[in-house]
JSON list of C-alpha atoms in Angstrom, two decimals:
[
{"chain": "M", "resi": 208, "resn": "MET", "atom": "CA", "xyz": [67.22, 76.81, 135.78]},
{"chain": "M", "resi": 209, "resn": "THR", "atom": "CA", "xyz": [67.02, 80.71, 134.96]},
{"chain": "M", "resi": 210, "resn": "ALA", "atom": "CA", "xyz": [65.31, 81.74, 131.58]},
{"chain": "M", "resi": 211, "resn": "VAL", "atom": "CA", "xyz": [69.52, 82.44, 130.44]},
{"chain": "M", "resi": 212, "resn": "ASP", "atom": "CA", "xyz": [70.42, 79.24, 130.52]},
{"chain": "M", "resi": 213, "resn": "SER", "atom": "CA", "xyz": [68.26, 78.21, 128.31]},
{"chain": "M", "resi": 214, "resn": "PRO", "atom": "CA", "xyz": [69.60, 77.14, 125.25]},
{"chain": "M", "resi": 215, "resn": "THR", "atom": "CA", "xyz": [67.06, 78.49, 122.88]},
{"chain": "M", "resi": 216, "resn": "ALA", "atom": "CA", "xyz": [68.49, 82.00, 125.09]},
{"chain": "M", "resi": 217, "resn": "LEU", "atom": "CA", "xyz": [71.75, 81.20, 124.65]},
{"chain": "M", "resi": 218, "resn": "SER", "atom": "CA", "xyz": [71.30, 80.40, 121.04]},
{"chain": "M", "resi": 219, "resn": "PHE", "atom": "CA", "xyz": [69.31, 83.94, 120.42]},
{"chain": "M", "resi": 220, "resn": "LEU", "atom": "CA", "xyz": [72.30, 86.21, 121.78]},
{"chain": "M", "resi": 221, "resn": "THR", "atom": "CA", "xyz": [75.07, 84.03, 120.15]},
{"chain": "M", "resi": 222, "resn": "ALA", "atom": "CA", "xyz": [73.50, 84.30, 117.01]},
{"chain": "M", "resi": 223, "resn": "VAL", "atom": "CA", "xyz": [72.88, 88.74, 117.82]},
{"chain": "M", "resi": 224, "resn": "ALA", "atom": "CA", "xyz": [76.41, 89.39, 119.73]},
{"chain": "M", "resi": 225, "resn": "ALA", "atom": "CA", "xyz": [77.65, 87.46, 116.21]},
{"chain": "M", "resi": 226, "resn": "PHE", "atom": "CA", "xyz": [74.88, 89.55, 113.81]},
{"chain": "M", "resi": 227, "resn": "ALA", "atom": "CA", "xyz": [76.71, 93.11, 115.70]},
{"chain": "M", "resi": 228, "resn": "ILE", "atom": "CA", "xyz": [80.13, 92.03, 115.23]},
{"chain": "M", "resi": 229, "resn": "LEU", "atom": "CA", "xyz": [79.04, 91.28, 111.73]},
{"chain": "M", "resi": 230, "resn": "GLY", "atom": "CA", "xyz": [77.38, 94.29, 111.32]},
{"chain": "M", "resi": 231, "resn": "LEU", "atom": "CA", "xyz": [80.47, 96.25, 112.63]},
{"chain": "M", "resi": 232, "resn": "SER", "atom": "CA", "xyz": [82.67, 94.99, 110.30]},
{"chain": "M", "resi": 233, "resn": "LEU", "atom": "CA", "xyz": [80.57, 95.82, 107.53]},
{"chain": "M", "resi": 234, "resn": "LEU", "atom": "CA", "xyz": [80.74, 99.13, 108.64]},
{"chain": "M", "resi": 235, "resn": "ALA", "atom": "CA", "xyz": [84.03, 100.09, 109.00]},
{"chain": "M", "resi": 236, "resn": "SER", "atom": "CA", "xyz": [84.61, 98.11, 105.68]},
{"chain": "M", "resi": 237, "resn": "MET", "atom": "CA", "xyz": [82.41, 101.17, 104.04]},
{"chain": "M", "resi": 238, "resn": "ILE", "atom": "CA", "xyz": [84.16, 103.07, 106.15]},
{"chain": "M", "resi": 239, "resn": "ASP", "atom": "CA", "xyz": [87.86, 102.33, 104.47]},
{"chain": "M", "resi": 240, "resn": "ARG", "atom": "CA", "xyz": [86.81, 101.91, 101.26]},
{"chain": "M", "resi": 241, "resn": "ARG", "atom": "CA", "xyz": [85.42, 105.60, 101.31]},
{"chain": "M", "resi": 242, "resn": "ALA", "atom": "CA", "xyz": [88.89, 106.74, 103.04]},
{"chain": "M", "resi": 243, "resn": "LYS", "atom": "CA", "xyz": [90.78, 105.11, 100.26]},
{"chain": "M", "resi": 244, "resn": "SER", "atom": "CA", "xyz": [88.34, 106.07, 98.09]},
{"chain": "M", "resi": 245, "resn": "GLU", "atom": "CA", "xyz": [89.14, 109.69, 98.23]},
{"chain": "M", "resi": 246, "resn": "LEU", "atom": "CA", "xyz": [93.02, 109.38, 98.62]},
{"chain": "M", "resi": 247, "resn": "HIS", "atom": "CA", "xyz": [93.05, 108.28, 95.22]},
{"chain": "M", "resi": 248, "resn": "GLN", "atom": "CA", "xyz": [91.13, 111.10, 94.54]},
{"chain": "M", "resi": 249, "resn": "GLN", "atom": "CA", "xyz": [93.76, 113.79, 96.37]},
{"chain": "M", "resi": 250, "resn": "LYS", "atom": "CA", "xyz": [96.48, 111.76, 94.52]},
{"chain": "M", "resi": 251, "resn": "VAL", "atom": "CA", "xyz": [94.91, 112.09, 91.25]},
{"chain": "M", "resi": 252, "resn": "LEU", "atom": "CA", "xyz": [94.84, 115.82, 92.08]},
{"chain": "M", "resi": 253, "resn": "LEU", "atom": "CA", "xyz": [98.55, 116.04, 93.37]},
{"chain": "M", "resi": 254, "resn": "ASP", "atom": "CA", "xyz": [99.62, 113.99, 90.19]},
{"chain": "M", "resi": 255, "resn": "THR", "atom": "CA", "xyz": [98.19, 116.61, 87.99]},
{"chain": "M", "resi": 256, "resn": "ALA", "atom": "CA", "xyz": [98.76, 119.71, 89.38]},
{"chain": "M", "resi": 257, "resn": "LEU", "atom": "CA", "xyz": [102.79, 118.45, 89.96]},
{"chain": "M", "resi": 258, "resn": "ASP", "atom": "CA", "xyz": [102.77, 117.14, 85.87]},
{"chain": "M", "resi": 259, "resn": "ASN", "atom": "CA", "xyz": [101.16, 120.41, 84.67]},
{"chain": "M", "resi": 260, "resn": "MET", "atom": "CA", "xyz": [104.10, 123.25, 86.92]},
{"chain": "M", "resi": 261, "resn": "SER", "atom": "CA", "xyz": [105.98, 125.36, 85.02]},
{"chain": "M", "resi": 262, "resn": "GLN", "atom": "CA", "xyz": [108.46, 125.62, 88.03]},
{"chain": "M", "resi": 263, "resn": "GLY", "atom": "CA", "xyz": [110.53, 122.76, 89.11]},
{"chain": "M", "resi": 264, "resn": "LEU", "atom": "CA", "xyz": [109.62, 121.11, 92.41]},
{"chain": "M", "resi": 265, "resn": "SER", "atom": "CA", "xyz": [110.54, 118.47, 94.31]},
{"chain": "M", "resi": 266, "resn": "MET", "atom": "CA", "xyz": [110.35, 117.24, 98.01]},
{"chain": "M", "resi": 267, "resn": "PHE", "atom": "CA", "xyz": [112.86, 115.82, 100.36]},
{"chain": "M", "resi": 268, "resn": "ASP", "atom": "CA", "xyz": [113.24, 113.28, 103.70]},
{"chain": "M", "resi": 269, "resn": "ALA", "atom": "CA", "xyz": [114.24, 114.42, 106.85]},
{"chain": "M", "resi": 270, "resn": "ASP", "atom": "CA", "xyz": [117.98, 113.38, 105.21]},
{"chain": "M", "resi": 271, "resn": "GLY", "atom": "CA", "xyz": [118.06, 114.76, 102.46]},
{"chain": "M", "resi": 272, "resn": "ARG", "atom": "CA", "xyz": [116.59, 111.94, 99.71]},
{"chain": "M", "resi": 273, "resn": "ILE", "atom": "CA", "xyz": [115.10, 113.21, 97.37]},
{"chain": "M", "resi": 274, "resn": "LEU", "atom": "CA", "xyz": [110.84, 111.25, 97.39]},
{"chain": "M", "resi": 275, "resn": "LEU", "atom": "CA", "xyz": [108.97, 113.56, 94.63]},
{"chain": "M", "resi": 276, "resn": "TYR", "atom": "CA", "xyz": [109.82, 115.35, 92.14]},
{"chain": "M", "resi": 277, "resn": "ASN", "atom": "CA", "xyz": [108.13, 117.16, 88.07]},
{"chain": "M", "resi": 278, "resn": "GLU", "atom": "CA", "xyz": [109.16, 116.62, 85.54]},
{"chain": "M", "resi": 279, "resn": "ARG", "atom": "CA", "xyz": [110.39, 119.76, 84.80]},
{"chain": "M", "resi": 280, "resn": "TYR", "atom": "CA", "xyz": [112.88, 119.66, 88.00]},
{"chain": "M", "resi": 281, "resn": "ALA", "atom": "CA", "xyz": [114.04, 116.55, 86.23]},
{"chain": "M", "resi": 282, "resn": "GLU", "atom": "CA", "xyz": [114.64, 118.30, 83.53]},
{"chain": "M", "resi": 283, "resn": "MET", "atom": "CA", "xyz": [116.58, 120.59, 85.53]},
{"chain": "M", "resi": 284, "resn": "MET", "atom": "CA", "xyz": [118.63, 118.44, 86.85]},
{"chain": "M", "resi": 285, "resn": "ASP", "atom": "CA", "xyz": [119.80, 116.41, 83.92]},
{"chain": "M", "resi": 286, "resn": "GLY", "atom": "CA", "xyz": [116.78, 115.42, 82.27]},
{"chain": "M", "resi": 287, "resn": "PRO", "atom": "CA", "xyz": [114.58, 112.06, 82.25]},
{"chain": "M", "resi": 288, "resn": "ALA", "atom": "CA", "xyz": [118.08, 109.98, 82.15]},
{"chain": "M", "resi": 289, "resn": "MET", "atom": "CA", "xyz": [118.97, 111.03, 85.79]},
{"chain": "M", "resi": 290, "resn": "ASP", "atom": "CA", "xyz": [117.06, 108.85, 88.36]},
{"chain": "M", "resi": 291, "resn": "LEU", "atom": "CA", "xyz": [116.81, 111.08, 91.18]},
{"chain": "M", "resi": 292, "resn": "GLN", "atom": "CA", "xyz": [113.69, 109.04, 93.33]},
{"chain": "M", "resi": 293, "resn": "GLY", "atom": "CA", "xyz": [115.65, 108.59, 96.43]},
{"chain": "M", "resi": 294, "resn": "ARG", "atom": "CA", "xyz": [118.45, 109.86, 95.66]},
{"chain": "M", "resi": 295, "resn": "LEU", "atom": "CA", "xyz": [120.82, 112.37, 98.15]},
{"chain": "M", "resi": 296, "resn": "LEU", "atom": "CA", "xyz": [120.66, 115.60, 97.30]},
{"chain": "M", "resi": 297, "resn": "LEU", "atom": "CA", "xyz": [124.41, 116.05, 97.76]},
{"chain": "M", "resi": 298, "resn": "ASP", "atom": "CA", "xyz": [125.05, 113.35, 95.39]},
{"chain": "M", "resi": 299, "resn": "VAL", "atom": "CA", "xyz": [122.76, 115.26, 92.89]},
{"chain": "M", "resi": 300, "resn": "LEU", "atom": "CA", "xyz": [124.49, 118.83, 93.31]},
{"chain": "M", "resi": 301, "resn": "PRO", "atom": "CA", "xyz": [128.13, 118.43, 92.65]},
{"chain": "M", "resi": 302, "resn": "GLN", "atom": "CA", "xyz": [127.48, 116.47, 89.60]},
{"chain": "M", "resi": 303, "resn": "GLN", "atom": "CA", "xyz": [124.90, 119.74, 88.35]},
{"chain": "M", "resi": 304, "resn": "LYS", "atom": "CA", "xyz": [128.34, 122.44, 90.02]},
{"chain": "M", "resi": 305, "resn": "VAL", "atom": "CA", "xyz": [130.77, 120.12, 87.35]},
{"chain": "M", "resi": 306, "resn": "LEU", "atom": "CA", "xyz": [128.27, 120.17, 84.73]},
{"chain": "M", "resi": 307, "resn": "GLY", "atom": "CA", "xyz": [128.23, 124.11, 85.27]},
{"chain": "M", "resi": 308, "resn": "ARG", "atom": "CA", "xyz": [124.23, 123.89, 86.36]},
{"chain": "M", "resi": 309, "resn": "TRP", "atom": "CA", "xyz": [124.34, 124.95, 89.91]},
{"chain": "M", "resi": 310, "resn": "MET", "atom": "CA", "xyz": [126.54, 127.73, 90.86]},
{"chain": "M", "resi": 311, "resn": "ALA", "atom": "CA", "xyz": [126.45, 127.14, 94.15]},
{"chain": "M", "resi": 312, "resn": "ILE", "atom": "CA", "xyz": [128.45, 125.50, 97.01]},
{"chain": "M", "resi": 313, "resn": "PRO", "atom": "CA", "xyz": [125.93, 121.65, 97.85]},
{"chain": "M", "resi": 314, "resn": "ASP", "atom": "CA", "xyz": [127.27, 121.01, 101.59]},
{"chain": "M", "resi": 315, "resn": "GLN", "atom": "CA", "xyz": [124.90, 124.65, 102.23]},
{"chain": "M", "resi": 316, "resn": "PHE", "atom": "CA", "xyz": [121.69, 122.42, 101.49]},
{"chain": "M", "resi": 317, "resn": "ALA", "atom": "CA", "xyz": [122.67, 119.72, 103.69]},
{"chain": "M", "resi": 318, "resn": "PRO", "atom": "CA", "xyz": [120.17, 119.05, 106.45]},
{"chain": "M", "resi": 319, "resn": "ALA", "atom": "CA", "xyz": [120.79, 119.87, 110.06]}
]
């Protein structure tokens, strides 16, 4: 019988392994919390910048759907009554053309 085969040694090695796993889990949790905190700070900064811009700003996905826009952009596109989130730009622009707010041809702005 070797020293590793003794119940005391096996118990000790099991305890060391368990504490190592717990330590790594705690470390990963702390890193994740810090990353989430930094991401939240960046989001607050971006939201503040968007809300205080005097220009209209919007962001679209590859299909031309409106993902993000600020209050000024909503005012330009018919005020807060029209919910733009998730709408296709090609659905919004013809409405704006009918109202006389958009002079270009909407199809020119279709994603390639």
